[in-house]
Structures are given as structure tokens and as C-alpha cells.
Amino acid sequence: MAQRAVWLISHEPGTPLCGTVRFSRRYPTVEKRAKVFNGASYVPVPEDGPFLKALLFELRLLDDDKDFSESRDSCSHINKTSIYALPVGGEELWPVVAFLKNGMIYACVPLVEQTLSPRPPLISISGISQGFELLFGVQGFLYSSQKNDSELNTKLSQLPDLLLQACPFGTLLDANLQNSLDSINFASVTHPQKQPTWKAGTYKGKPQVSISITEKVKSMQYDKQDIADTWQVIGVVTCKCDLEGSMPNVTISLSLPTNGSPLQDILVHPCVTSLDSAVLTSSSIDAADDSAFSGPYKFPLTPPLESFNLCYYTSQVPVPPILGFYQVKEEEVQLKITVNLKLHESVKNSFEFCEAHIPFYNRGPVTHVEYKVSFGQLEVFREKSLLIWIIGQKFPKSMEISLSGTVTFGAKSHEKQPFDQICIGGTAYLKLHFRILDYTLTGCYADQHSVQVFASGKPKISTYRKLISSDYYIWNSKAPAPVTYGSLLL
């Protein structure tokens, strides 16, 4: 298990290269091993410039990258693993582990101890999991208590010395770089307990456990008798366990209120050691099953060092949080629009933000708007043919708001105007964007007192919740709804 090279790249949209290599480290001894192991399929690690360009292209982060690429964008190349093949010098560099977080791209090339033709299964390449461990460790070090660019630059300058301690000759010994910083004399790290092979280091410091529940609600609303509205909640529970010891044990429980919506289709992280069968068998596919398990959902686990997603789940809540009506009538070069929105009484009426985006495709620029809103304010982006209704942080006491008006368009010019293959004629939609903190639509929560930690010291336990809109569409009720609308929920 070793790494051939490591990069940190800042993503900088609007600049000529769209990014800058902030740190890179190559391991020549590992590169020689790769040449022996890979044989005729060996592809050398390129210089920083070609690697930067190839990686930004593959991640679709180049400003001028709007054209379809068969090698990257076709359905046969859908990537779900954060592991890429980069075209470099007429060949493909594979595997490349890369992900974008907080404007920084973390990347590495693990050593594959066999030929690359044909490509071996990912699960057989031990260097990939070590690569993720290393990159997550670097990410945690850079952004722990980091407040400004000056502190980030300081930490970047410390990386060369820290990796000498934490990852000598490309082999990861300790993913927690803070340990290396604390032991500045580069003393060897000793482990009194048996260290699991998947855990490259141990944590030293104040014990703390952080649990964050994020739910995304999707919805398609048509206001038609022959087409049913659809909505769904998708949740993820993210944890960070800073606990001393090689194998600390933790049990995290998720609970629902009396009227909460059961969690379904639950997928758990491999660090979970056991699970109630009722949790695994709760599925959204079996609609006739009315005996859905409603918790508590207990997850005993041995946590990794980095932040990880404890579980994913879905849930079918009784109603969407915001019910909407949208109608568009076309009259020559004008459109008459009517929008009604109603917040369901069971939903927390306290938003971090709430906006309704109303785009107009395949038309000229907006030249004139006359409107009336019962609540909030309307912003007009003429060249983008877009209206944004800023609702704010609360609905009124009635829980209902409305917008009506007339939008006039100019003639289509040779300049690029918003285009969409679906939104032709009267086919149009409104998209809601909102976020509610300290709230979940299912009611799911993690009780601080139910978290059990079997490790030295009493940890500080923090819990967070939030609800976010995702693909929340309200379609023009006067237009026919094609089947393709449903694909937007996938």
C-alpha cells in the first residue's frame, strides 16, 4: 500500500487555468515499483501542468468546458467512486483518486501492484483506501480551526515536513497530521493496542463526537388530476469521532417523534459492526408493507479517523413541505404568470433562506415586468431571462403567499439566450431553493444522551440537523407534462 504522488489544487474559476497547484509530492521509489508491477501497461506520473489540465477537464471544472466529450460524458462512463482515468500524453493514467472540497481539489495516484491491462477490480487495490485515508487526513488538518488564507498558507507550508513523518516513501503511517505536528521531534508513534489494518493512525486530543443529519427533499408538482405529484426525502448522517485509542467503540442512535416518517432503504458505512435486521429490511419498494420500522435506529461502530457518512436513507413523508401552483399564459410577446405557494402547517417556519427561481427559456431578453407580490420581493435578471422571488426567512401567519404579473420579452438576438429542450412553448417551471436549520422533514434526530462512547475520557457530543431543497419543481399547470419530467427526480 503506497502512493505514487499527491496533489493539492485550489479551484479558481475565472482564471486562465481555472486552478493552481498549491502542493505536490512525488515518491520516486514508489514510481520505480509501479514501473515493475505494471509492466507494459505502465503510465508515468505527468508534471504538474499537464496533470492539472487533465484533472480539471475530467472533473468538469474548466470555464470553457461546455462541449460533450464521449470519453467523459457518455452514459458508459458514469463515475460514482471519485476514481478517475486521466488522458495524459495519448495514454490514460489510472487510478487517480480525486475530490473537491471547500474549493480545494485533493488528488493522489495509488500504487497498483499488478498489471493494469485488464484493469483489476477497485476492491483489490489496497492503495485506494489508503489514498482516501491520506487525503481526508490532509483535508482535516488544513481546515481544523482554520480561519483565513494566512492560516491555510501556513499549514500548506508545513505539509512537506509533516508528510515525511506521516507518509514516508509514500506509505501512510498516520492520517492524523496533527499528531505529526504535535510530535515535532518526529518520534515514532507507538500503538498499545492492536491496530486494525484499515486504520492508519490514532487520535490524540480532546474527545469529541459530531453528528450531522442532512435531509434533501425532492418534489415534482403539476396541479393536474391525471398526473400525480411526487416527492421524496433523502437523508445522510455524517459523523466525526475524535476519540483516543486504536479501537474506540461508539453506538449512535437515531430517533423519530411519534408522528415521524419511518426511515427506509438504509445503507450503512462499513465501520458499523452490527445492525438490527428490521433496519435493513425497511424498503420503499414494498408499498403494501405497513409495518415499517420506526426506530430507534442503533448503529454500533468503530469509527475511522476522518469524517464519514454513517448512513444514507430515504423516507416518504405524507406531504411536501411547500405546496405550489404555477400558471403561465402566453399572449403575443408577453407572458402572464401566477404563482401561489403554501407552507404546510407541520413545517418549521424559520428558513435560513427561501427563494423561487422562475426561468424563461427559448425567448429573447426580458424588457419589461409588471408584478404584484403579497410577500417578499422580486428581482429581475433581464439578460438571463430569470425572475427570483426572494421570500426570506419566514412565511406570513397565513402560510400562503402569491405572485402575479406580466413579463414582456424582446426579440431573440444572436447573443446566447437561455435554451432548454424541454421548456418549449407553454412548458415552464418554477424551482424552489430553501434551507431550514435545526429541522428535518422526517423528524429524525440524534439524541446527545443516547450516544454511547466506550473510550477514555468523556467526549463532547454535538448534533446538527438541516433540511435542504433539491430538484424542487413546480410545473406550469396549463402545459402538458411529458414523461421526461419524472427523470429529473432520478
CSV table of C-alpha atoms in Angstrom, one decimal:
chain,number,residue,atom,x,y,z
A,1,MET,CA,0.0,0.0,0.0
A,2,ALA,CA,1.7,3.2,-1.2
A,3,GLN,CA,1.1,6.4,-3.2
A,4,ARG,CA,3.0,7.4,-6.3
A,5,ALA,CA,2.1,11.1,-6.0
A,6,VAL,CA,-0.1,13.5,-4.1
A,7,TRP,CA,-1.5,17.0,-5.1
A,8,LEU,CA,-3.5,19.8,-3.6
A,9,ILE,CA,-5.0,22.1,-6.2
A,10,SER,CA,-7.0,25.2,-5.5
A,11,HIS,CA,-10.0,25.6,-7.8
A,12,GLU,CA,-10.1,29.1,-9.2
A,13,PRO,CA,-12.9,29.8,-11.6
A,14,GLY,CA,-12.4,32.8,-13.9
A,15,THR,CA,-8.6,32.5,-14.0
A,16,PRO,CA,-6.8,31.3,-17.2
A,17,LEU,CA,-6.0,27.9,-15.9
A,18,CYS,CA,-9.0,27.6,-13.5
A,19,GLY,CA,-6.7,26.2,-10.8
A,20,THR,CA,-3.3,26.3,-9.2
A,21,VAL,CA,-1.2,23.5,-7.8
A,22,ARG,CA,-0.7,24.5,-4.1
A,23,PHE,CA,1.2,21.4,-3.1
A,24,SER,CA,2.6,18.3,-4.9
A,25,ARG,CA,4.8,15.4,-3.7
A,26,ARG,CA,6.1,12.5,-5.8
A,27,TYR,CA,7.7,9.3,-4.5
A,28,PRO,CA,10.4,8.1,-6.9
A,29,THR,CA,10.9,4.8,-5.2
A,30,VAL,CA,7.2,4.0,-5.5
A,31,GLU,CA,7.3,5.1,-9.1
A,32,LYS,CA,10.0,2.6,-9.8
A,33,ARG,CA,7.9,-0.2,-8.2
A,34,ALA,CA,4.9,0.9,-10.3
A,35,LYS,CA,7.0,0.5,-13.5
A,36,VAL,CA,8.0,-3.1,-12.5
A,37,PHE,CA,4.5,-4.1,-11.3
A,38,ASN,CA,2.6,-2.5,-14.3
A,39,GLY,CA,4.9,-3.7,-17.0
A,40,ALA,CA,3.8,-2.8,-20.5
A,41,SER,CA,0.7,-1.0,-19.1
A,42,TYR,CA,2.8,1.4,-17.0
A,43,VAL,CA,1.9,5.1,-17.5
A,44,PRO,CA,4.3,7.6,-15.8
A,45,VAL,CA,3.0,10.4,-13.5
A,46,PRO,CA,3.0,13.6,-15.5
A,47,GLU,CA,4.3,17.0,-14.5
A,48,ASP,CA,2.0,19.4,-12.5
A,49,GLY,CA,0.9,21.4,-15.6
A,50,PRO,CA,-0.5,18.5,-17.7
A,51,PHE,CA,-1.9,16.8,-14.7
A,52,LEU,CA,-3.8,20.0,-13.6
A,53,LYS,CA,-5.3,20.4,-17.0
A,54,ALA,CA,-6.3,16.8,-17.4
A,55,LEU,CA,-7.8,16.6,-13.9
A,56,LEU,CA,-9.9,19.8,-14.3
A,57,PHE,CA,-11.2,18.6,-17.6
A,58,GLU,CA,-12.2,15.2,-16.1
A,59,LEU,CA,-13.9,16.9,-13.1
A,60,ARG,CA,-15.7,19.4,-15.5
A,61,LEU,CA,-14.2,22.4,-13.8
A,62,LEU,CA,-12.8,24.3,-16.8
A,63,ASP,CA,-14.7,27.5,-17.5
A,64,ASP,CA,-14.9,26.9,-21.3
A,65,ASP,CA,-15.7,23.2,-21.0
A,66,LYS,CA,-19.3,23.1,-22.4
A,67,ASP,CA,-19.0,20.6,-25.2
A,68,PHE,CA,-19.9,16.9,-25.0
A,69,SER,CA,-16.9,14.6,-24.6
A,70,GLU,CA,-17.5,10.9,-25.5
A,71,SER,CA,-14.7,9.7,-23.2
A,72,ARG,CA,-16.0,11.6,-20.2
A,73,ASP,CA,-19.7,12.4,-20.6
A,74,SER,CA,-21.3,9.3,-22.2
A,75,CYS,CA,-23.6,7.0,-20.2
A,76,SER,CA,-21.0,4.3,-20.2
A,77,HIS,CA,-18.6,6.5,-18.2
A,78,ILE,CA,-20.8,7.5,-15.3
A,79,ASN,CA,-18.5,7.9,-12.3
A,80,LYS,CA,-19.7,7.2,-8.7
A,81,THR,CA,-16.4,6.4,-7.0
A,82,SER,CA,-14.2,9.6,-7.1
A,83,ILE,CA,-11.7,7.4,-9.0
A,84,TYR,CA,-10.8,8.6,-12.5
A,85,ALA,CA,-8.7,7.8,-15.6
A,86,LEU,CA,-6.9,10.9,-16.9
A,87,PRO,CA,-5.9,11.2,-20.5
A,88,VAL,CA,-2.2,12.2,-20.5
A,89,GLY,CA,0.1,12.2,-23.5
A,90,GLY,CA,-2.1,9.8,-25.5
A,91,GLU,CA,-2.4,7.3,-22.6
A,92,GLU,CA,-4.6,7.0,-19.5
A,93,LEU,CA,-3.3,7.5,-16.0
A,94,TRP,CA,-5.4,5.2,-13.7
A,95,PRO,CA,-6.4,5.0,-10.9
A,96,VAL,CA,-6.5,8.7,-9.8
A,97,VAL,CA,-8.3,9.4,-6.5
A,98,ALA,CA,-9.7,13.0,-6.5
A,99,PHE,CA,-12.4,15.0,-4.9
A,100,LEU,CA,-13.3,18.7,-4.5
A,101,LYS,CA,-14.0,20.1,-1.0
A,102,ASN,CA,-14.1,23.8,0.1
A,103,GLY,CA,-12.6,25.0,-3.1
A,104,MET,CA,-9.6,22.6,-2.9
A,105,ILE,CA,-9.1,19.5,-5.0
A,106,TYR,CA,-7.4,16.6,-3.2
A,107,ALA,CA,-5.8,14.1,-5.5
A,108,CYS,CA,-3.4,11.1,-5.4
A,109,VAL,CA,-2.2,8.2,-7.6
A,110,PRO,CA,-2.2,4.9,-5.6
A,111,LEU,CA,0.3,2.2,-6.5
A,112,VAL,CA,-1.3,-0.9,-8.2
A,113,GLU,CA,0.8,-3.9,-7.6
A,114,GLN,CA,-0.1,-5.8,-10.8
A,115,THR,CA,-0.6,-5.1,-14.5
A,116,LEU,CA,-3.3,-2.6,-15.4
A,117,SER,CA,-4.5,-4.4,-18.5
A,118,PRO,CA,-7.1,-5.5,-18.0
A,119,ARG,CA,-7.9,-3.2,-15.1
A,120,PRO,CA,-8.2,-5.0,-11.8
A,121,PRO,CA,-11.3,-4.6,-9.6
A,122,LEU,CA,-11.1,-1.5,-7.3
A,123,ILE,CA,-11.6,-3.5,-4.2
A,124,SER,CA,-8.4,-5.5,-4.9
A,125,ILE,CA,-6.3,-2.3,-4.9
A,126,SER,CA,-5.4,-1.6,-1.3
A,127,GLY,CA,-3.7,1.7,-2.1
A,128,ILE,CA,-7.0,3.3,-3.0
A,129,SER,CA,-8.4,3.1,0.5
A,130,GLN,CA,-5.1,4.3,1.9
A,131,GLY,CA,-5.2,7.2,-0.6
A,132,PHE,CA,-8.6,8.3,0.6
A,133,GLU,CA,-7.4,8.0,4.2
A,134,LEU,CA,-4.4,10.2,3.4
A,135,LEU,CA,-6.4,12.8,1.5
A,136,PHE,CA,-9.1,13.0,4.2
A,137,GLY,CA,-6.4,13.4,6.8
A,138,VAL,CA,-4.8,16.3,4.9
A,139,GLN,CA,-8.3,17.9,4.5
A,140,GLY,CA,-8.9,17.6,8.2
A,141,PHE,CA,-5.6,19.1,9.0
A,142,LEU,CA,-6.0,22.1,6.6
A,143,TYR,CA,-9.4,23.1,7.8
A,144,SER,CA,-9.4,22.3,11.5
A,145,SER,CA,-9.7,25.7,13.2
A,146,GLN,CA,-8.5,27.4,10.0
A,147,LYS,CA,-10.0,30.9,9.9
A,148,ASN,CA,-8.3,32.7,7.0
A,149,ASP,CA,-6.0,32.4,4.0
A,150,SER,CA,-2.9,33.2,6.1
A,151,GLU,CA,-3.5,30.2,8.3
A,152,LEU,CA,-4.2,28.0,5.3
A,153,ASN,CA,-0.9,29.1,3.7
A,154,THR,CA,0.9,28.3,7.0
A,155,LYS,CA,-0.5,24.8,7.1
A,156,LEU,CA,0.4,24.3,3.4
A,157,SER,CA,4.0,25.2,4.2
A,158,GLN,CA,4.1,22.6,7.0
A,159,LEU,CA,2.9,19.8,4.8
A,160,PRO,CA,6.3,18.7,3.4
A,161,ASP,CA,7.8,18.1,6.8
A,162,LEU,CA,4.5,16.5,8.1
A,163,LEU,CA,4.3,14.0,5.2
A,164,LEU,CA,7.9,12.9,6.0
A,165,GLN,CA,6.6,11.8,9.3
A,166,ALA,CA,3.0,10.7,8.4
A,167,CYS,CA,3.7,9.2,4.9
A,168,PRO,CA,7.3,8.3,4.4
A,169,PHE,CA,8.2,6.9,1.0
A,170,GLY,CA,4.5,7.1,0.0
A,171,THR,CA,3.3,4.7,2.7
A,172,LEU,CA,0.8,6.1,5.1
A,173,LEU,CA,1.6,5.6,8.8
A,174,ASP,CA,-0.7,8.2,10.5
A,175,ALA,CA,-3.6,10.0,8.7
A,176,ASN,CA,-4.0,12.5,11.6
A,177,LEU,CA,-1.4,15.1,10.6
A,178,GLN,CA,-2.0,16.9,13.9
A,179,ASN,CA,-0.2,14.0,15.6
A,180,SER,CA,2.9,14.7,13.5
A,181,LEU,CA,2.7,18.4,14.2
A,182,ASP,CA,2.5,17.8,17.9
A,183,SER,CA,5.4,15.4,17.9
A,184,ILE,CA,7.7,17.8,16.1
A,185,ASN,CA,10.7,15.7,17.1
A,186,PHE,CA,9.5,13.1,14.7
A,187,ALA,CA,9.3,10.4,17.4
A,188,SER,CA,7.8,7.1,16.2
A,189,VAL,CA,4.2,6.6,17.0
A,190,THR,CA,3.5,3.5,19.2
A,191,HIS,CA,0.2,1.7,19.5
A,192,PRO,CA,-0.5,0.0,22.8
A,193,GLN,CA,-3.5,-1.8,21.2
A,194,LYS,CA,-3.6,-3.9,18.1
A,195,GLN,CA,-4.0,-1.5,15.2
A,196,PRO,CA,-6.6,-2.5,12.5
A,197,THR,CA,-5.1,-2.6,9.0
A,198,TRP,CA,-7.8,-0.2,7.7
A,199,LYS,CA,-6.9,2.5,10.3
A,200,ALA,CA,-3.7,4.2,9.6
A,201,GLY,CA,-3.3,6.2,12.8
A,202,THR,CA,-4.8,7.2,16.2
A,203,TYR,CA,-6.2,10.5,17.5
A,204,LYS,CA,-4.7,12.4,20.4
A,205,GLY,CA,-6.5,15.3,21.9
A,206,LYS,CA,-9.8,16.3,23.5
A,207,PRO,CA,-12.5,13.6,22.8
A,208,GLN,CA,-15.5,14.8,20.8
A,209,VAL,CA,-18.2,13.3,18.6
A,210,SER,CA,-20.1,15.4,16.0
A,211,ILE,CA,-23.3,14.1,14.3
A,212,SER,CA,-24.9,16.0,11.5
A,213,ILE,CA,-28.2,14.9,9.8
A,214,THR,CA,-28.9,16.5,6.4
A,215,GLU,CA,-32.2,15.8,4.5
A,216,LYS,CA,-32.8,16.8,0.9
A,217,VAL,CA,-36.4,17.0,-0.3
A,218,LYS,CA,-37.2,16.5,-3.9
A,219,SER,CA,-40.6,17.3,-5.5
A,220,MET,CA,-42.4,17.4,-8.8
A,221,GLN,CA,-45.8,19.2,-8.6
A,222,TYR,CA,-48.1,19.6,-11.6
A,223,ASP,CA,-51.5,20.6,-10.2
A,224,LYS,CA,-53.2,18.1,-12.6
A,225,GLN,CA,-55.8,15.5,-12.0
A,226,ASP,CA,-54.3,13.0,-14.4
A,227,ILE,CA,-50.7,13.3,-13.2
A,228,ALA,CA,-49.8,12.7,-9.5
A,229,ASP,CA,-47.4,15.0,-7.7
A,230,THR,CA,-44.3,13.2,-6.4
A,231,TRP,CA,-41.9,14.0,-3.5
A,232,GLN,CA,-39.3,12.1,-1.6
A,233,VAL,CA,-36.8,12.7,1.2
A,234,ILE,CA,-33.2,11.5,1.0
A,235,GLY,CA,-31.1,11.8,4.2
A,236,VAL,CA,-27.4,11.4,5.1
A,237,VAL,CA,-25.9,11.2,8.6
A,238,THR,CA,-22.3,12.5,8.7
A,239,CYS,CA,-20.1,11.8,11.8
A,240,LYS,CA,-16.7,12.8,13.0
A,241,CYS,CA,-15.4,10.9,16.1
A,242,ASP,CA,-12.2,12.3,17.6
A,243,LEU,CA,-11.5,9.6,20.2
A,244,GLU,CA,-8.3,8.3,21.6
A,245,GLY,CA,-7.3,4.6,21.3
A,246,SER,CA,-6.9,2.2,18.4
A,247,MET,CA,-10.3,0.7,18.6
A,248,PRO,CA,-12.8,3.0,20.3
A,249,ASN,CA,-16.4,1.7,20.2
A,250,VAL,CA,-19.4,4.1,19.7
A,251,THR,CA,-23.1,3.5,19.5
A,252,ILE,CA,-25.1,6.2,17.7
A,253,SER,CA,-28.9,6.1,17.9
A,254,LEU,CA,-31.3,7.9,15.6
A,255,SER,CA,-34.9,8.5,16.8
A,256,LEU,CA,-38.2,9.7,15.4
A,257,PRO,CA,-41.0,11.6,17.1
A,258,THR,CA,-44.4,9.9,17.5
A,259,ASN,CA,-45.6,11.3,14.1
A,260,GLY,CA,-42.3,10.9,12.3
A,261,SER,CA,-41.9,9.2,8.9
A,262,PRO,CA,-40.0,5.9,9.1
A,263,LEU,CA,-36.6,5.7,7.5
A,264,GLN,CA,-36.2,3.3,4.5
A,265,ASP,CA,-33.6,1.9,2.1
A,266,ILE,CA,-30.9,2.4,4.8
A,267,LEU,CA,-27.3,2.0,3.6
A,268,VAL,CA,-24.6,2.0,6.3
A,269,HIS,CA,-20.8,2.6,6.4
A,270,PRO,CA,-18.6,-0.5,6.6
A,271,CYS,CA,-17.4,0.6,10.1
A,272,VAL,CA,-20.8,-0.4,11.5
A,273,THR,CA,-20.2,-3.6,13.3
A,274,SER,CA,-23.8,-5.0,13.7
A,275,LEU,CA,-27.3,-3.9,12.8
A,276,ASP,CA,-30.9,-4.9,13.6
A,277,SER,CA,-32.5,-6.8,10.8
A,278,ALA,CA,-35.5,-4.6,10.9
A,279,VAL,CA,-33.3,-1.6,9.9
A,280,LEU,CA,-32.1,-3.4,6.8
A,281,THR,CA,-35.4,-4.8,5.6
A,282,SER,CA,-37.3,-1.5,5.7
A,283,SER,CA,-37.7,-0.7,2.0
A,284,SER,CA,-39.6,1.9,0.0
A,285,ILE,CA,-40.2,-0.6,-2.8
A,286,ASP,CA,-42.8,-2.7,-0.8
A,287,ALA,CA,-45.6,-0.1,-0.6
A,288,ALA,CA,-48.0,-2.7,0.8
A,289,ASP,CA,-45.9,-3.2,3.9
A,290,ASP,CA,-47.4,-1.1,6.7
A,291,SER,CA,-45.2,-2.5,9.4
A,292,ALA,CA,-42.2,-0.1,8.7
A,293,PHE,CA,-39.7,0.0,11.5
A,294,SER,CA,-39.9,3.4,13.2
A,295,GLY,CA,-36.8,3.2,15.4
A,296,PRO,CA,-34.8,3.8,17.4
A,297,TYR,CA,-32.1,3.0,14.8
A,298,LYS,CA,-29.0,2.0,16.6
A,299,PHE,CA,-25.6,1.9,14.9
A,300,PRO,CA,-22.7,0.3,16.9
A,301,LEU,CA,-19.4,1.1,15.2
A,302,THR,CA,-15.7,1.5,15.3
A,303,PRO,CA,-15.2,4.9,13.7
A,304,PRO,CA,-12.4,5.9,11.3
A,305,LEU,CA,-10.3,9.0,11.9
A,306,GLU,CA,-11.8,11.1,9.2
A,307,SER,CA,-15.3,12.4,8.8
A,308,PHE,CA,-17.6,9.7,7.3
A,309,ASN,CA,-21.2,9.2,6.2
A,310,LEU,CA,-22.6,6.8,8.8
A,311,CYS,CA,-25.7,6.0,6.7
A,312,TYR,CA,-28.0,7.1,3.9
A,313,TYR,CA,-31.8,6.7,3.9
A,314,THR,CA,-35.0,7.6,2.1
A,315,SER,CA,-38.4,8.4,3.5
A,316,GLN,CA,-41.9,9.0,2.1
A,317,VAL,CA,-43.3,11.9,4.1
A,318,PRO,CA,-47.1,12.5,3.9
A,319,VAL,CA,-46.9,15.9,2.2
A,320,PRO,CA,-44.3,18.1,0.6
A,321,PRO,CA,-43.2,21.0,2.8
A,322,ILE,CA,-44.3,23.7,0.3
A,323,LEU,CA,-47.3,23.2,-2.0
A,324,GLY,CA,-47.2,25.2,-5.1
A,325,PHE,CA,-49.3,26.4,-8.1
A,326,TYR,CA,-47.7,27.9,-11.2
A,327,GLN,CA,-49.6,29.0,-14.3
A,328,VAL,CA,-48.3,30.7,-17.5
A,329,LYS,CA,-50.5,32.1,-20.2
A,330,GLU,CA,-48.9,33.3,-23.4
A,331,GLU,CA,-50.2,36.5,-25.2
A,332,GLU,CA,-48.0,37.5,-28.2
A,333,VAL,CA,-44.7,38.7,-26.7
A,334,GLN,CA,-46.0,38.7,-23.2
A,335,LEU,CA,-46.4,36.0,-20.6
A,336,LYS,CA,-48.9,36.3,-17.7
A,337,ILE,CA,-47.7,34.4,-14.7
A,338,THR,CA,-49.5,33.4,-11.5
A,339,VAL,CA,-47.8,31.7,-8.5
A,340,ASN,CA,-49.3,30.5,-5.3
A,341,LEU,CA,-47.2,28.9,-2.5
A,342,LYS,CA,-48.4,27.5,0.8
A,343,LEU,CA,-46.1,26.3,3.6
A,344,HIS,CA,-47.5,23.2,5.3
A,345,GLU,CA,-48.6,23.8,8.9
A,346,SER,CA,-46.4,21.0,10.2
A,347,VAL,CA,-43.2,22.5,8.8
A,348,LYS,CA,-40.9,24.8,10.8
A,349,ASN,CA,-41.5,28.4,9.7
A,350,SER,CA,-37.9,29.6,10.0
A,351,PHE,CA,-35.7,29.5,6.9
A,352,GLU,CA,-32.0,30.3,6.5
A,353,PHE,CA,-33.2,31.4,3.0
A,354,CYS,CA,-36.1,30.7,0.7
A,355,GLU,CA,-36.3,31.7,-3.0
A,356,ALA,CA,-38.3,30.8,-6.0
A,357,HIS,CA,-36.4,30.9,-9.3
A,358,ILE,CA,-38.6,31.4,-12.4
A,359,PRO,CA,-36.6,31.0,-15.7
A,360,PHE,CA,-37.9,31.7,-19.2
A,361,TYR,CA,-36.2,29.6,-21.9
A,362,ASN,CA,-36.0,29.9,-25.7
A,363,ARG,CA,-37.1,33.6,-25.7
A,364,GLY,CA,-35.5,37.0,-26.0
A,365,PRO,CA,-34.3,39.1,-23.1
A,366,VAL,CA,-36.8,40.4,-20.6
A,367,THR,CA,-37.6,44.0,-21.5
A,368,HIS,CA,-40.4,44.8,-19.0
A,369,VAL,CA,-42.0,43.3,-15.9
A,370,GLU,CA,-45.2,44.4,-14.1
A,371,TYR,CA,-45.9,42.4,-11.0
A,372,LYS,CA,-47.6,42.2,-7.6
A,373,VAL,CA,-46.3,40.2,-4.7
A,374,SER,CA,-48.1,39.6,-1.4
A,375,PHE,CA,-44.9,38.9,0.4
A,376,GLY,CA,-41.1,39.2,-0.2
A,377,GLN,CA,-39.5,41.0,-3.1
A,378,LEU,CA,-38.9,40.2,-6.8
A,379,GLU,CA,-35.5,40.6,-8.6
A,380,VAL,CA,-35.3,40.7,-12.4
A,381,PHE,CA,-32.3,39.4,-14.3
A,382,ARG,CA,-33.1,40.7,-17.8
A,383,GLU,CA,-30.3,39.2,-19.8
A,384,LYS,CA,-30.7,35.8,-18.1
A,385,SER,CA,-34.5,35.9,-18.6
A,386,LEU,CA,-34.8,35.0,-15.0
A,387,LEU,CA,-37.1,36.2,-12.1
A,388,ILE,CA,-36.0,35.4,-8.5
A,389,TRP,CA,-38.7,35.8,-5.9
A,390,ILE,CA,-36.9,36.3,-2.6
A,391,ILE,CA,-39.3,35.1,0.1
A,392,GLY,CA,-37.0,35.5,3.0
A,393,GLN,CA,-36.8,33.7,6.3
A,394,LYS,CA,-40.5,33.3,7.2
A,395,PHE,CA,-43.9,32.8,5.6
A,396,PRO,CA,-46.6,35.1,6.9
A,397,LYS,CA,-49.1,33.9,9.5
A,398,SER,CA,-51.5,32.7,6.8
A,399,MET,CA,-48.7,30.5,5.5
A,400,GLU,CA,-49.8,31.5,2.0
A,401,ILE,CA,-48.1,33.9,-0.5
A,402,SER,CA,-48.8,34.8,-4.1
A,403,LEU,CA,-47.1,36.5,-7.1
A,404,SER,CA,-48.8,37.6,-10.3
A,405,GLY,CA,-47.6,39.7,-13.2
A,406,THR,CA,-46.8,40.2,-16.8
A,407,VAL,CA,-43.4,39.6,-18.4
A,408,THR,CA,-42.5,41.2,-21.8
A,409,PHE,CA,-39.7,39.9,-24.0
A,410,GLY,CA,-37.6,41.4,-26.7
A,411,ALA,CA,-36.7,39.9,-30.0
A,412,LYS,CA,-34.2,37.0,-29.9
A,413,SER,CA,-30.7,38.2,-30.6
A,414,HIS,CA,-27.6,36.5,-31.8
A,415,GLU,CA,-26.3,36.6,-28.2
A,416,LYS,CA,-26.7,33.4,-26.2
A,417,GLN,CA,-30.1,33.3,-24.6
A,418,PRO,CA,-31.1,30.6,-22.1
A,419,PHE,CA,-32.1,27.4,-24.0
A,420,ASP,CA,-33.8,24.2,-22.9
A,421,GLN,CA,-35.0,21.3,-24.9
A,422,ILE,CA,-38.0,20.6,-22.6
A,423,CYS,CA,-39.2,24.1,-21.9
A,424,ILE,CA,-40.7,24.8,-25.3
A,425,GLY,CA,-43.9,26.9,-25.7
A,426,GLY,CA,-46.0,26.9,-22.6
A,427,THR,CA,-43.9,24.2,-20.9
A,428,ALA,CA,-42.3,26.0,-17.9
A,429,TYR,CA,-41.4,25.5,-14.3
A,430,LEU,CA,-40.6,27.3,-11.1
A,431,LYS,CA,-37.8,25.9,-8.9
A,432,LEU,CA,-37.7,26.4,-5.1
A,433,HIS,CA,-34.5,26.8,-3.2
A,434,PHE,CA,-34.6,26.8,0.6
A,435,ARG,CA,-32.8,25.6,3.7
A,436,ILE,CA,-34.1,25.1,7.3
A,437,LEU,CA,-31.6,24.7,10.1
A,438,ASP,CA,-32.2,22.5,13.2
A,439,TYR,CA,-35.0,20.7,11.4
A,440,THR,CA,-35.7,17.5,9.4
A,441,LEU,CA,-38.8,16.7,7.5
A,442,THR,CA,-39.0,13.1,8.8
A,443,GLY,CA,-38.4,14.4,12.4
A,444,CYS,CA,-35.2,12.3,12.6
A,445,TYR,CA,-32.8,13.4,15.3
A,446,ALA,CA,-29.7,12.1,17.2
A,447,ASP,CA,-30.2,12.5,21.0
A,448,GLN,CA,-26.9,13.5,22.7
A,449,HIS,CA,-27.8,11.4,25.7
A,450,SER,CA,-28.3,8.3,23.7
A,451,VAL,CA,-24.8,8.3,22.2
A,452,GLN,CA,-22.7,5.7,23.9
A,453,VAL,CA,-18.9,6.0,23.8
A,454,PHE,CA,-16.6,3.3,25.1
A,455,ALA,CA,-13.2,5.2,25.2
A,456,SER,CA,-11.1,7.1,27.6
A,457,GLY,CA,-12.4,10.5,28.7
A,458,LYS,CA,-15.8,12.0,28.5
A,459,PRO,CA,-16.4,13.3,25.0
A,460,LYS,CA,-18.2,16.5,24.0
A,461,ILE,CA,-21.2,15.4,21.8
A,462,SER,CA,-22.6,17.8,19.2
A,463,THR,CA,-25.6,17.2,17.0
A,464,TYR,CA,-26.9,19.2,14.0
A,465,ARG,CA,-29.9,19.0,11.6
A,466,LYS,CA,-30.9,20.7,8.4
A,467,LEU,CA,-33.4,20.4,5.6
A,468,ILE,CA,-32.4,21.4,2.0
A,469,SER,CA,-34.4,21.6,-1.2
A,470,SER,CA,-33.1,19.6,-4.1
A,471,ASP,CA,-34.8,19.4,-7.5
A,472,TYR,CA,-37.9,21.0,-6.1
A,473,TYR,CA,-40.0,21.8,-9.2
A,474,ILE,CA,-43.5,23.3,-9.7
A,475,TRP,CA,-44.6,23.0,-13.4
A,476,ASN,CA,-46.9,25.2,-15.4
A,477,SER,CA,-50.4,23.7,-14.9
A,478,LYS,CA,-51.5,24.8,-18.3
A,479,ALA,CA,-48.9,22.8,-20.2
A,480,PRO,CA,-48.8,19.1,-20.9
A,481,ALA,CA,-46.3,17.3,-18.7
A,482,PRO,CA,-44.1,15.0,-20.7
A,483,VAL,CA,-42.8,11.7,-19.2
A,484,THR,CA,-39.3,13.1,-19.1
A,485,TYR,CA,-40.2,15.3,-16.1
A,486,GLY,CA,-40.0,12.3,-13.9
A,487,SER,CA,-36.4,11.7,-14.9
A,488,LEU,CA,-35.4,14.9,-13.1
A,489,LEU,CA,-36.1,13.1,-9.8
A,490,LEU,CA,-33.6,10.3,-10.5
